[in-house]
Structure formats: C-alpha cells, structure tokens
mmCIF file of C-alpha atoms in Angstrom:
data_model
loop_
_atom_site.group_PDB
_atom_site.id
_atom_site.type_symbol
_atom_site.label_atom_id
_atom_site.label_comp_id
_atom_site.label_asym_id
_atom_site.label_seq_id
_atom_site.Cartn_x
_atom_site.Cartn_y
_atom_site.Cartn_z
ATOM 1 C CA MET Y 582 134.447 105.632 116.307
ATOM 2 C CA PRO Y 583 134.588 109.449 116.277
ATOM 3 C CA TRP Y 584 132.631 109.908 119.508
ATOM 4 C CA ARG Y 585 135.270 107.877 121.349
ATOM 5 C CA ARG Y 586 137.802 110.621 120.601
ATOM 6 C CA THR Y 587 136.052 113.315 122.602
ATOM 7 C CA ALA Y 588 135.090 114.026 126.191
ATOM 8 C CA ASP Y 589 132.626 116.755 125.165
ATOM 9 C CA PRO Y 590 129.329 115.854 126.886
ATOM 10 C CA TYR Y 591 127.330 117.518 124.088
ATOM 11 C CA GLN Y 592 128.935 115.355 121.388
ATOM 12 C CA ILE Y 593 128.698 112.193 123.489
ATOM 13 C CA TRP Y 594 125.022 112.951 124.126
ATOM 14 C CA ILE Y 595 124.408 113.228 120.370
ATOM 15 C CA SER Y 596 126.191 109.943 119.661
ATOM 16 C CA GLU Y 597 124.252 108.034 122.320
ATOM 17 C CA ILE Y 598 120.914 109.302 120.996
ATOM 18 C CA MET Y 599 121.865 108.380 117.420
ATOM 19 C CA LEU Y 600 123.023 104.911 118.486
ATOM 20 C CA GLN Y 601 119.614 104.060 119.956
ATOM 21 C CA GLN Y 602 117.998 101.479 117.634
ATOM 22 C CA THR Y 603 120.664 102.151 114.977
ATOM 23 C CA ARG Y 604 123.836 100.292 113.958
ATOM 24 C CA VAL Y 605 127.254 101.845 114.610
ATOM 25 C CA ASP Y 606 128.348 101.765 110.947
ATOM 26 C CA THR Y 607 125.147 103.576 109.959
ATOM 27 C CA VAL Y 608 125.581 106.245 112.617
ATOM 28 C CA ILE Y 609 129.213 107.246 111.922
ATOM 29 C CA PRO Y 610 128.636 109.365 108.767
ATOM 30 C CA TYR Y 611 125.478 110.918 110.213
ATOM 31 C CA TYR Y 612 127.313 111.823 113.419
ATOM 32 C CA LYS Y 613 130.173 113.464 111.511
ATOM 33 C CA ARG Y 614 127.803 115.529 109.356
ATOM 34 C CA PHE Y 615 125.684 116.458 112.380
ATOM 35 C CA ILE Y 616 128.662 117.723 114.405
ATOM 36 C CA GLU Y 617 129.876 119.652 111.371
ATOM 37 C CA LYS Y 618 126.433 121.285 110.967
ATOM 38 C CA PHE Y 619 125.848 121.898 114.686
ATOM 39 C CA PRO Y 620 129.343 122.055 116.274
ATOM 40 C CA THR Y 621 128.155 123.607 119.547
ATOM 41 C CA LEU Y 622 125.220 123.126 121.849
ATOM 42 C CA ASP Y 623 123.981 126.645 121.039
ATOM 43 C CA ASP Y 624 124.061 125.884 117.299
ATOM 44 C CA LEU Y 625 121.663 122.979 117.797
ATOM 45 C CA ALA Y 626 119.496 124.869 120.288
ATOM 46 C CA GLN Y 627 118.917 127.665 117.757
ATOM 47 C CA ALA Y 628 118.521 125.469 114.661
ATOM 48 C CA ASP Y 629 115.338 125.476 112.602
ATOM 49 C CA GLU Y 630 113.488 122.187 113.122
ATOM 50 C CA GLN Y 631 113.175 121.516 109.379
ATOM 51 C CA ILE Y 632 116.963 121.835 108.974
ATOM 52 C CA LEU Y 633 117.430 119.536 111.984
ATOM 53 C CA LEU Y 634 115.095 116.906 110.514
ATOM 54 C CA LYS Y 635 116.863 117.152 107.147
ATOM 55 C CA GLN Y 636 120.185 116.379 108.885
ATOM 56 C CA TRP Y 637 118.537 113.405 110.607
ATOM 57 C CA GLU Y 638 116.910 112.183 107.384
ATOM 58 C CA GLY Y 639 117.447 108.447 106.925
ATOM 59 C CA LEU Y 640 118.261 107.660 110.564
ATOM 60 C CA GLY Y 641 114.605 107.090 111.446
ATOM 61 C CA TYR Y 642 112.947 107.437 114.857
ATOM 62 C CA TYR Y 643 112.692 111.190 114.252
ATOM 63 C CA SER Y 644 111.305 111.920 117.720
ATOM 64 C CA ARG Y 645 114.897 111.324 118.890
ATOM 65 C CA ALA Y 646 116.015 114.415 116.983
ATOM 66 C CA ARG Y 647 113.192 116.601 118.288
ATOM 67 C CA ASN Y 648 113.698 115.434 121.873
ATOM 68 C CA LEU Y 649 117.458 115.971 121.570
ATOM 69 C CA GLN Y 650 116.934 119.558 120.463
ATOM 70 C CA ALA Y 651 114.378 120.147 123.234
ATOM 71 C CA GLY Y 652 116.863 118.832 125.811
ATOM 72 C CA VAL Y 653 119.669 120.942 124.372
ATOM 73 C CA LYS Y 654 117.444 124.031 124.581
ATOM 74 C CA GLU Y 655 116.837 123.277 128.270
ATOM 75 C CA VAL Y 656 120.594 123.107 128.870
ATOM 76 C CA ALA Y 657 121.113 126.398 127.028
ATOM 77 C CA GLN Y 658 118.347 128.147 128.945
ATOM 78 C CA ASN Y 659 118.622 126.623 132.421
ATOM 79 C CA TYR Y 660 122.229 125.458 132.805
ATOM 80 C CA GLY Y 661 124.239 128.134 131.030
ATOM 81 C CA GLY Y 662 124.958 125.847 128.106
ATOM 82 C CA ILE Y 663 126.773 123.281 130.273
ATOM 83 C CA VAL Y 664 125.406 119.725 130.315
ATOM 84 C CA PRO Y 665 124.600 118.784 133.943
ATOM 85 C CA ASP Y 666 127.081 116.465 135.666
ATOM 86 C CA ASN Y 667 124.678 114.663 138.009
ATOM 87 C CA ARG Y 668 121.989 112.059 137.355
ATOM 88 C CA LYS Y 669 119.080 114.019 138.832
ATOM 89 C CA GLU Y 670 119.506 117.089 136.650
ATOM 90 C CA ILE Y 671 120.593 115.389 133.429
ATOM 91 C CA SER Y 672 117.696 112.902 133.721
ATOM 92 C CA SER Y 673 115.231 115.801 133.856
ATOM 93 C CA LEU Y 674 116.146 116.803 130.291
ATOM 94 C CA LYS Y 675 113.785 115.911 127.454
ATOM 95 C CA GLY Y 676 114.694 112.585 125.838
ATOM 96 C CA VAL Y 677 117.376 111.646 128.375
ATOM 97 C CA GLY Y 678 116.597 108.289 129.965
ATOM 98 C CA PRO Y 679 118.614 106.298 132.526
ATOM 99 C CA TYR Y 680 120.949 104.821 129.893
ATOM 100 C CA THR Y 681 121.807 108.089 128.137
ATOM 101 C CA ALA Y 682 122.287 109.827 131.489
ATOM 102 C CA GLY Y 683 124.712 107.145 132.673
ATOM 103 C CA ALA Y 684 126.603 107.096 129.378
ATOM 104 C CA VAL Y 685 127.180 110.866 129.347
ATOM 105 C CA LEU Y 686 128.066 111.033 133.060
ATOM 106 C CA SER Y 687 130.556 108.162 132.891
ATOM 107 C CA ILE Y 688 132.145 108.879 129.509
ATOM 108 C CA ALA Y 689 132.232 112.681 129.593
ATOM 109 C CA TYR Y 690 132.615 113.324 133.314
ATOM 110 C CA GLY Y 691 134.239 110.111 134.592
ATOM 111 C CA ILE Y 692 131.486 109.539 137.158
ATOM 112 C CA PRO Y 693 130.834 105.851 138.061
ATOM 113 C CA GLU Y 694 127.201 105.655 136.921
ATOM 114 C CA HIS Y 695 125.446 102.683 135.323
ATOM 115 C CA ALA Y 696 124.526 102.854 131.618
ATOM 116 C CA VAL Y 697 122.320 99.839 130.957
ATOM 117 C CA ASP Y 698 120.898 99.152 127.488
ATOM 118 C CA GLY Y 699 120.030 95.962 125.608
ATOM 119 C CA ASN Y 700 123.676 95.240 124.810
ATOM 120 C CA VAL Y 701 124.700 95.534 128.450
ATOM 121 C CA MET Y 702 121.806 93.393 129.680
ATOM 122 C CA ARG Y 703 122.726 90.687 127.181
ATOM 123 C CA VAL Y 704 126.396 90.702 128.223
ATOM 124 C CA LEU Y 705 125.698 90.656 131.951
ATOM 125 C CA SER Y 706 122.899 88.097 131.708
ATOM 126 C CA ARG Y 707 125.542 85.730 130.319
ATOM 127 C CA ILE Y 708 128.514 86.687 132.476
ATOM 128 C CA LEU Y 709 126.499 86.726 135.714
ATOM 129 C CA LEU Y 710 123.945 84.073 134.635
ATOM 130 C CA ILE Y 711 120.928 86.317 135.212
ATOM 131 C CA GLU Y 712 117.857 84.433 134.007
ATOM 132 C CA GLU Y 713 115.260 87.156 134.440
ATOM 133 C CA ASP Y 714 113.166 88.261 131.434
ATOM 134 C CA ILE Y 715 114.859 91.378 130.024
ATOM 135 C CA ALA Y 716 111.645 92.313 128.169
ATOM 136 C CA LYS Y 717 110.119 93.260 131.545
ATOM 137 C CA PRO Y 718 110.881 96.856 132.618
ATOM 138 C CA LYS Y 719 111.441 95.846 136.251
ATOM 139 C CA THR Y 720 114.336 93.577 135.225
ATOM 140 C CA ARG Y 721 116.463 96.582 134.236
ATOM 141 C CA LYS Y 722 116.829 97.431 137.931
ATOM 142 C CA ILE Y 723 118.653 94.125 138.516
ATOM 143 C CA PHE Y 724 121.226 95.007 135.859
ATOM 144 C CA GLU Y 725 121.595 98.604 137.046
ATOM 145 C CA GLU Y 726 122.378 97.312 140.549
ATOM 146 C CA ALA Y 727 124.851 94.798 139.114
ATOM 147 C CA VAL Y 728 126.743 97.489 137.180
ATOM 148 C CA THR Y 729 126.762 99.800 140.197
ATOM 149 C CA GLU Y 730 128.390 97.015 142.215
ATOM 150 C CA ILE Y 731 131.109 96.077 139.706
ATOM 151 C CA ILE Y 732 131.842 99.325 137.826
ATOM 152 C CA SER Y 733 135.403 100.638 137.941
ATOM 153 C CA HIS Y 734 135.645 103.783 140.060
ATOM 154 C CA GLU Y 735 139.088 104.533 138.626
ATOM 155 C CA ASP Y 736 137.935 104.478 134.975
ATOM 156 C CA PRO Y 737 134.133 104.241 134.669
ATOM 157 C CA SER Y 738 134.303 105.594 131.116
ATOM 158 C CA SER Y 739 136.356 102.671 129.801
ATOM 159 C CA PHE Y 740 134.321 100.195 131.865
ATOM 160 C CA ASN Y 741 130.972 101.281 130.389
ATOM 161 C CA GLN Y 742 132.356 101.644 126.866
ATOM 162 C CA GLY Y 743 133.939 98.202 127.183
ATOM 163 C CA LEU Y 744 130.622 96.654 128.182
ATOM 164 C CA MET Y 745 128.857 98.395 125.290
ATOM 165 C CA GLU Y 746 131.400 97.293 122.701
ATOM 166 C CA LEU Y 747 131.653 93.767 124.076
ATOM 167 C CA GLY Y 748 127.928 93.478 123.406
ATOM 168 C CA ALA Y 749 128.144 95.098 119.982
ATOM 169 C CA LEU Y 750 131.130 93.158 118.658
ATOM 170 C CA ILE Y 751 131.604 89.890 120.607
ATOM 171 C CA CYS Y 752 128.653 89.023 122.838
ATOM 172 C CA THR Y 753 126.135 89.350 120.010
ATOM 173 C CA PRO Y 754 122.452 88.317 120.170
ATOM 174 C CA THR Y 755 123.028 85.177 118.091
ATOM 175 C CA SER Y 756 126.224 83.140 117.707
ATOM 176 C CA PRO Y 757 128.292 84.981 120.345
ATOM 177 C CA LYS Y 758 132.030 84.846 119.591
ATOM 178 C CA CYS Y 759 132.966 83.187 122.864
ATOM 179 C CA LEU Y 760 136.399 82.008 121.646
ATOM 180 C CA LEU Y 761 137.387 85.635 121.073
ATOM 181 C CA CYS Y 762 135.866 86.969 124.288
ATOM 182 C CA PRO Y 763 138.360 88.604 126.693
ATOM 183 C CA VAL Y 764 136.159 87.807 129.728
ATOM 184 C CA ARG Y 765 135.220 84.245 128.794
ATOM 185 C CA GLU Y 766 136.883 82.837 131.911
ATOM 186 C CA HIS Y 767 134.522 84.923 134.054
ATOM 187 C CA CYS Y 768 131.372 84.019 132.078
ATOM 188 C CA ALA Y 769 129.008 81.761 134.039
ATOM 189 C CA ALA Y 770 126.797 81.129 130.996
ATOM 190 C CA PHE Y 771 129.777 79.937 128.929
ATOM 191 C CA HIS Y 772 130.836 77.510 131.627
ATOM 192 C CA GLU Y 773 127.297 76.122 131.845
ATOM 193 C CA GLY Y 774 126.749 76.103 128.081
ATOM 194 C CA LYS Y 775 123.882 78.598 128.271
ATOM 195 C CA GLN Y 776 125.317 81.441 126.211
ATOM 196 C CA ASN Y 777 122.952 80.716 123.323
ATOM 197 C CA VAL Y 778 119.783 80.686 125.450
ATOM 198 C CA LEU Y 779 120.493 83.885 127.353
ATOM 199 C CA PRO Y 780 119.233 86.506 127.732
ATOM 200 C CA ILE Y 781 115.657 85.438 128.427
ATOM 201 C CA LYS Y 782 113.395 87.707 126.385
ATOM 202 C CA THR Y 783 109.710 87.119 125.722
ATOM 203 C CA LYS Y 784 108.399 88.072 122.301
ATOM 204 C CA THR Y 785 106.448 91.274 121.862
ATOM 205 C CA LYS Y 786 102.962 91.354 120.365
ATOM 206 C CA LYS Y 787 102.464 91.036 116.620
ATOM 207 C CA THR Y 788 103.333 94.046 114.483
ATOM 208 C CA LYS Y 789 100.370 95.898 112.966
ATOM 209 C CA SER Y 790 100.240 96.141 109.161
ATOM 210 C CA LEU Y 791 98.645 99.038 107.230
ATOM 211 C CA GLN Y 792 97.939 99.509 103.510
ATOM 212 C CA TYR Y 793 98.552 102.898 101.861
ATOM 213 C CA ALA Y 794 98.595 104.570 98.490
ATOM 214 C CA MET Y 795 101.253 107.277 98.080
ATOM 215 C CA ILE Y 796 100.598 109.605 95.160
ATOM 216 C CA ALA Y 797 103.044 111.892 93.384
ATOM 217 C CA ILE Y 798 100.649 114.553 92.079
ATOM 218 C CA ARG Y 799 102.296 116.727 89.450
ATOM 219 C CA ASN Y 800 101.434 119.992 87.775
ATOM 220 C CA GLU Y 801 103.914 120.815 85.018
ATOM 221 C CA ASP Y 802 107.340 120.780 86.762
ATOM 222 C CA LYS Y 803 106.049 120.739 90.354
ATOM 223 C CA PHE Y 804 104.848 118.072 92.776
ATOM 224 C CA LEU Y 805 102.366 118.415 95.630
ATOM 225 C CA MET Y 806 103.873 117.624 99.034
ATOM 226 C CA GLU Y 807 102.111 117.458 102.385
ATOM 227 C CA GLN Y 808 103.527 117.955 105.877
ATOM 228 C CA ARG Y 809 102.608 115.390 108.510
ATOM 229 C CA PRO Y 810 101.014 116.536 111.799
ATOM 230 C CA ALA Y 811 103.205 118.117 114.488
ATOM 231 C CA SER Y 812 102.875 115.059 116.749
ATOM 232 C CA GLY Y 813 102.889 111.317 116.240
ATOM 233 C CA LEU Y 814 104.764 109.140 113.764
ATOM 234 C CA LEU Y 815 107.188 111.098 111.509
ATOM 235 C CA ALA Y 816 105.930 114.382 112.954
ATOM 236 C CA ASN Y 817 106.477 117.449 110.713
ATOM 237 C CA MET Y 818 108.179 115.373 108.000
ATOM 238 C CA TRP Y 819 107.119 115.840 104.374
ATOM 239 C CA GLN Y 820 105.572 113.229 102.077
ATOM 240 C CA PHE Y 821 103.713 112.764 98.841
ATOM 241 C CA PRO Y 822 99.971 112.719 99.699
ATOM 242 C CA MET Y 823 98.898 109.402 101.187
ATOM 243 C CA LEU Y 824 95.612 107.543 101.475
ATOM 244 C CA GLU Y 825 94.886 104.561 103.700
ATOM 245 C CA THR Y 826 93.393 102.075 101.276
ATOM 246 C CA ALA Y 827 92.257 98.551 100.621
ATOM 247 C CA VAL Y 828 94.700 96.199 98.929
ATOM 248 C CA ASP Y 829 94.927 96.641 95.125
ATOM 249 C CA ILE Y 830 93.131 99.978 94.934
ATOM 250 C CA LEU Y 831 92.366 101.009 91.345
ATOM 251 C CA PRO Y 832 93.854 104.170 89.796
ATOM 252 C CA VAL Y 833 90.353 105.504 89.091
ATOM 253 C CA GLU Y 834 89.536 105.265 92.816
ATOM 254 C CA ILE Y 835 92.672 107.269 93.598
ATOM 255 C CA GLU Y 836 91.590 109.951 91.108
ATOM 256 C CA GLU Y 837 88.096 110.181 92.586
ATOM 257 C CA GLN Y 838 89.210 110.404 96.229
ATOM 258 C CA LEU Y 839 91.905 113.007 95.594
ATOM 259 C CA SER Y 840 89.799 115.129 93.209
ATOM 260 C CA GLU Y 841 87.165 115.360 95.919
ATOM 261 C CA SER Y 842 89.499 116.025 98.869
ATOM 262 C CA LEU Y 843 91.704 118.530 96.991
ATOM 263 C CA LYS Y 844 88.772 120.257 95.242
ATOM 264 C CA GLY Y 845 90.322 120.025 91.805
ATOM 265 C CA ILE Y 846 91.051 117.491 89.099
ATOM 266 C CA VAL Y 847 93.417 114.549 89.597
ATOM 267 C CA ASP Y 848 93.638 112.240 86.599
ATOM 268 C CA LYS Y 849 95.893 109.884 84.615
ATOM 269 C CA ALA Y 850 96.839 108.029 87.803
ATOM 270 C CA GLU Y 851 99.341 105.254 87.157
ATOM 271 C CA LYS Y 852 100.840 102.742 89.568
ATOM 272 C CA ILE Y 853 104.648 102.899 89.398
ATOM 273 C CA THR Y 854 105.901 100.983 92.442
ATOM 274 C CA SER Y 855 105.020 98.894 95.501
ATOM 275 C CA PHE Y 856 107.125 98.536 98.619
ATOM 276 C CA LYS Y 857 107.067 97.669 102.288
ATOM 277 C CA HIS Y 858 108.499 99.850 105.046
ATOM 278 C CA VAL Y 859 108.984 98.386 108.524
ATOM 279 C CA PHE Y 860 108.814 100.566 111.619
ATOM 280 C CA SER Y 861 109.487 99.263 115.129
ATOM 281 C CA HIS Y 862 105.776 98.798 115.860
ATOM 282 C CA LEU Y 863 104.034 98.650 112.488
ATOM 283 C CA ILE Y 864 104.461 97.923 108.785
ATOM 284 C CA TRP Y 865 103.440 100.140 105.896
ATOM 285 C CA ASN Y 866 102.539 98.335 102.654
ATOM 286 C CA VAL Y 867 102.614 101.087 100.052
ATOM 287 C CA ASP Y 868 101.467 101.269 96.433
ATOM 288 C CA GLY Y 869 103.038 104.265 94.734
ATOM 289 C CA PHE Y 870 101.212 106.195 92.018
ATOM 290 C CA ILE Y 871 101.931 109.177 89.794
ATOM 291 C CA ALA Y 872 99.070 111.407 88.620
ATOM 292 C CA ASP Y 873 98.431 114.672 86.784
ATOM 293 C CA SER Y 874 96.343 117.514 88.180
ATOM 294 C CA LYS Y 875 94.505 120.721 87.300
ATOM 295 C CA ASN Y 876 93.044 123.598 89.315
ATOM 296 C CA ILE Y 877 94.407 122.474 92.696
ATOM 297 C CA SER Y 878 95.407 125.089 95.242
ATOM 298 C CA ALA Y 879 97.644 123.621 97.934
ATOM 299 C CA PRO Y 880 95.884 123.489 101.347
ATOM 300 C CA ASN Y 881 97.690 124.936 104.392
ATOM 301 C CA HIS Y 882 99.576 121.718 105.192
ATOM 302 C CA MET Y 883 100.624 121.178 101.567
ATOM 303 C CA ARG Y 884 103.033 122.850 99.145
ATOM 304 C CA TRP Y 885 103.823 122.718 95.432
ATOM 305 C CA VAL Y 886 107.577 122.159 95.034
ATOM 306 C CA THR Y 887 110.099 121.834 92.216
ATOM 307 C CA ALA Y 888 112.580 118.942 92.136
ATOM 308 C CA GLU Y 889 115.211 121.279 93.605
ATOM 309 C CA GLU Y 890 112.895 122.321 96.445
ATOM 310 C CA LEU Y 891 111.961 118.694 97.084
ATOM 311 C CA ASP Y 892 115.635 117.921 97.756
ATOM 312 C CA LEU Y 893 115.599 120.427 100.637
ATOM 313 C CA LEU Y 894 112.561 118.999 102.435
ATOM 314 C CA PRO Y 895 113.079 116.465 105.246
ATOM 315 C CA ILE Y 896 111.528 113.184 104.106
ATOM 316 C CA ALA Y 897 111.458 109.781 105.794
ATOM 317 C CA GLY Y 898 112.361 106.340 104.449
ATOM 318 C CA PRO Y 899 109.059 105.480 102.734
ATOM 319 C CA VAL Y 900 109.057 108.791 100.858
ATOM 320 C CA GLN Y 901 112.696 108.286 99.878
ATOM 321 C CA LYS Y 902 111.687 104.984 98.253
ATOM 322 C CA MET Y 903 108.951 106.742 96.301
ATOM 323 C CA LYS Y 904 111.336 109.520 95.261
ATOM 324 C CA ILE Y 905 113.861 106.989 93.986
ATOM 325 C CA SER Y 906 111.167 105.353 91.834
ATOM 326 C CA LEU Y 907 110.313 108.759 90.340
ATOM 327 C CA GLN Y 908 113.999 109.480 89.693
ATOM 328 C CA GLN Y 909 114.448 106.142 87.940
ATOM 329 C CA ARG Y 910 111.566 107.046 85.637
ATOM 330 C CA GLY Y 911 112.992 110.508 84.998
ATOM 331 C CA ASP Y 912 110.024 112.304 86.581
ATOM 332 C CA VAL Y 913 112.170 114.284 89.062
#
C-alpha cells in the first residue's frame, strides 16, 4: 500500500480520509492520482474545488474531499503548512475526527495515540471479549481506553497499522480467518467460540428509498447539466436535470414538467435506462430519459455542455451510470 511507504503526515492524512467507508483496493489508484495531482499541502489548499471533486469522482462521500481541503487550508494558514503533532490541535481541523487524528499522530509522528475505527473495534471486541454494542457512540471510549493501555510506546505506528490490517485482512466481519491469525492464542473470543457473534452491533434504521427521473436534455450537440446546491448530498457536483417522481412516470409528464420549469420546449422524451444507486443512508431508484429541446436558456445553476466539456465536470456515481447509457447508445 503506497501510504505505508511514507511518513509524510499530509499524505497519511489523505489516505486515512480516502479509506473511510472505502475498500483498500479501490483507494490505491485514487490515492496515487491524488498525490500526483496535489503533491504538497499547499497544492491542495490552493486547488479549485471543481478540480478537487473531479479527482475524487467515483470515491463517493464527497464531503470528505471538501472537509479535507478545508482542513488543509487551516494548516496552511494557521500552522505554517505543518500538520500539528498533538491531538488537541489536529482534532480542531475540519474533518479530522478521533480516528484520523490518532492515525496521523501515530503513523507520521510515532506518538502513542489510539486510532479506533470499526476494524479496530471488531478486532479488540474479539481479542479482549468486549461485549458492548459498538453501534453506540459511548462504546468507542471503551476501545480507546483499551488501545491506550496496550499500545506499543516503542513503535505505535506499527501497532496501530497492525491492528488496522488485522481487521481488514484476517479478523473480517464474517468468517474470520482464525487459523491464519497471528494473535489467535491471545484471543478470548476464539477460545470461547464467540468469534462469529462478536462484535455486538445493533442494526440501524431502515434505509429511505426515493424515486427520480434523470433527463439528458439535448440541443444539437450539447446537453443541459445542472449543479447541485453548495450544501447537502453531492454538494456542487454536476448532474443531468432530475425530478423526484412517482414510479413509472410517463415521458409526456416529463416533457410537461420540464417545459414549464425551464420555460421552453422539451419533447421527444424517451426512457433509456433504469438503475438503483445505494448511498449509506438512502437509495435512489432512477429512470433515465433522453429528450430534445428548443428555446431553453440555461438558468444560473445550469450549463449547456459538449461531450468534451461533460468529461471535465465532476459527476457522482448515479450520473456516471446515466452517462454510460448515453455512451452505449452513441449519444455522447
């Protein structure tokens, strides 16, 4: 893993943010491209947000990228471009929680600080037979205290990285590879046969499901794109215009709604795809349409773009799916 070959706190910070909610094998190529594009902290601090989001495109959870840049700007402005080497100051940075702070401090600076995430809680719940519900925020404190007590003061970097990778590779959520585990002899859950029931984690509430129509509105060789609001889900990302709809909306209804809202003519709407996109807290069920248009001037939050210009805009997963459908048809 490329971030294991550096002690640069800036690069380690980037890797830890990318690894949140994202698999290691997915992150590696993104990390390499990101470091190549923004090799120094100042490069990222000064980057245009649209270029930043384009680099992050496909990783999801785009608030991570915006918070990372905000935190980096704070370091550039308030700490002379040097990432703080103590928990109080580094934890004050935008987007840096207890886990990221501990990971950077221990790996980059060799300071014996806890770095507790879901992987670590799973590993320690089994090794130490901790039967508290890890879904409850207060339980994290138990694990932070446990790590503080047992962490190596001689090599806290290897200790924390070892815990992380033990959870990622061996002590997995289901079917842990106990026969391959280097600390099996110390594992209380293994000795009591509880490795498959730990950690205790209550289920979260049911995911909300929404129905949308996404419409590729074309005018000759250009498509109409809209930018999402500056806050909230997928903030400032670009998309084909979307409507929240009932299931199985008719093309004629699409034409009527868009003609009215865009103050022009939208016609010849045709359904070309349907797909589902799952976020952490909700599901989008999307019907994709293509339509022609006349006499539409793009509102302030919209823009007519060519296929080449579309490739430069930062777009999220659902819009990528729509774009692929258009490419397969030869429309872009």
